[in-house]
């Protein structure tokens, strides 16, 4: 298993749009092709604040972390 991390800065709740979801899918595909990995790739999204709950979040992101993990 590989956790592929994407880090985004936002001044508030971050939303994964259709266009950004497509970009994330492309990044995962390129990573798999370039590394020729046979392992499962999970997307971990690290953001300043929480992610907005929507379909793209549930279909792409296996783990989400925000900056609160550093202050708990």
Short mmCIF file of C-alpha atoms in Angstrom, two decimals:
data_model
loop_
_atom_site.label_atom_id
_atom_site.label_comp_id
_atom_site.label_asym_id
_atom_site.label_seq_id
_atom_site.Cartn_x
_atom_site.Cartn_y
_atom_site.Cartn_z
CA UNK A 1 0.00 0.00 0.00
CA UNK A 2 1.22 3.49 -0.86
CA UNK A 3 -0.21 6.72 0.54
CA UNK A 4 0.12 9.40 -2.10
CA UNK A 5 -0.12 12.77 -0.35
CA UNK A 6 -1.52 15.95 -1.85
CA UNK A 7 -1.09 19.10 0.23
CA UNK A 8 -3.33 22.14 -0.30
CA UNK A 9 -3.33 25.53 1.42
CA UNK A 10 -6.68 27.24 1.79
CA UNK A 11 -7.95 30.07 3.96
CA UNK A 12 -11.13 28.12 4.69
CA UNK A 13 -12.90 24.86 3.97
CA UNK A 14 -11.46 23.32 0.78
CA UNK A 15 -13.72 21.91 -1.94
CA UNK A 16 -12.70 19.27 -4.45
CA UNK A 17 -14.28 20.41 -7.70
CA UNK A 18 -14.88 18.29 -10.78
CA UNK A 19 -11.80 19.79 -12.46
CA UNK A 20 -9.59 19.27 -9.40
CA UNK A 21 -10.87 15.68 -9.03
CA UNK A 22 -9.86 15.05 -12.63
CA UNK A 23 -6.40 16.49 -11.90
CA UNK A 24 -6.02 14.23 -8.85
CA UNK A 25 -7.01 11.18 -10.89
CA UNK A 26 -4.40 12.14 -13.49
CA UNK A 27 -1.72 12.49 -10.80
CA UNK A 28 -2.53 9.05 -9.40
CA UNK A 29 -2.41 7.53 -12.89
CA UNK A 30 0.93 9.18 -13.69
CA UNK A 31 2.38 8.02 -10.35
CA UNK A 32 1.32 4.44 -11.04
CA UNK A 33 2.72 4.52 -14.58
CA UNK A 34 6.04 6.16 -13.66
CA UNK A 35 6.71 3.91 -10.68
CA UNK A 36 5.25 0.75 -12.26
CA UNK A 37 3.97 -0.13 -8.81
CA UNK A 38 1.75 -3.13 -8.28
CA UNK A 39 0.72 -1.77 -4.89
CA UNK A 40 -2.61 -0.15 -4.07
CA UNK A 41 -2.36 3.66 -4.08
CA UNK A 42 -4.41 5.58 -1.52
CA UNK A 43 -4.85 9.33 -1.79
CA UNK A 44 -4.26 11.30 1.41
CA UNK A 45 -5.23 14.96 1.26
CA UNK A 46 -3.60 17.33 3.75
CA UNK A 47 -5.26 20.73 4.04
CA UNK A 48 -5.20 23.80 6.22
CA UNK A 49 -8.84 23.36 7.19
CA UNK A 50 -11.42 20.63 6.63
CA UNK A 51 -12.60 19.43 3.25
CA UNK A 52 -16.12 20.11 2.06
CA UNK A 53 -18.13 16.90 2.05
CA UNK A 54 -19.09 16.01 -1.55
CA UNK A 55 -19.06 13.15 -4.05
CA UNK A 56 -15.50 13.84 -5.23
CA UNK A 57 -14.19 13.65 -1.68
CA UNK A 58 -15.74 10.23 -1.12
CA UNK A 59 -14.74 8.80 -4.48
CA UNK A 60 -11.07 9.86 -4.41
CA UNK A 61 -9.75 10.53 -0.91
CA UNK A 62 -9.08 7.66 1.45
CA UNK A 63 -7.67 9.83 4.26
CA UNK A 64 -7.95 13.53 5.01
CA UNK A 65 -5.87 15.46 7.49
CA UNK A 66 -5.98 19.12 8.45
CA UNK A 67 -3.68 21.32 10.50
CA UNK A 68 -5.52 20.46 13.72
CA UNK A 69 -3.42 17.27 13.90
CA UNK A 70 -0.45 19.45 14.76
CA UNK A 71 -2.21 21.22 17.64
CA UNK A 72 -4.12 18.46 19.43
#
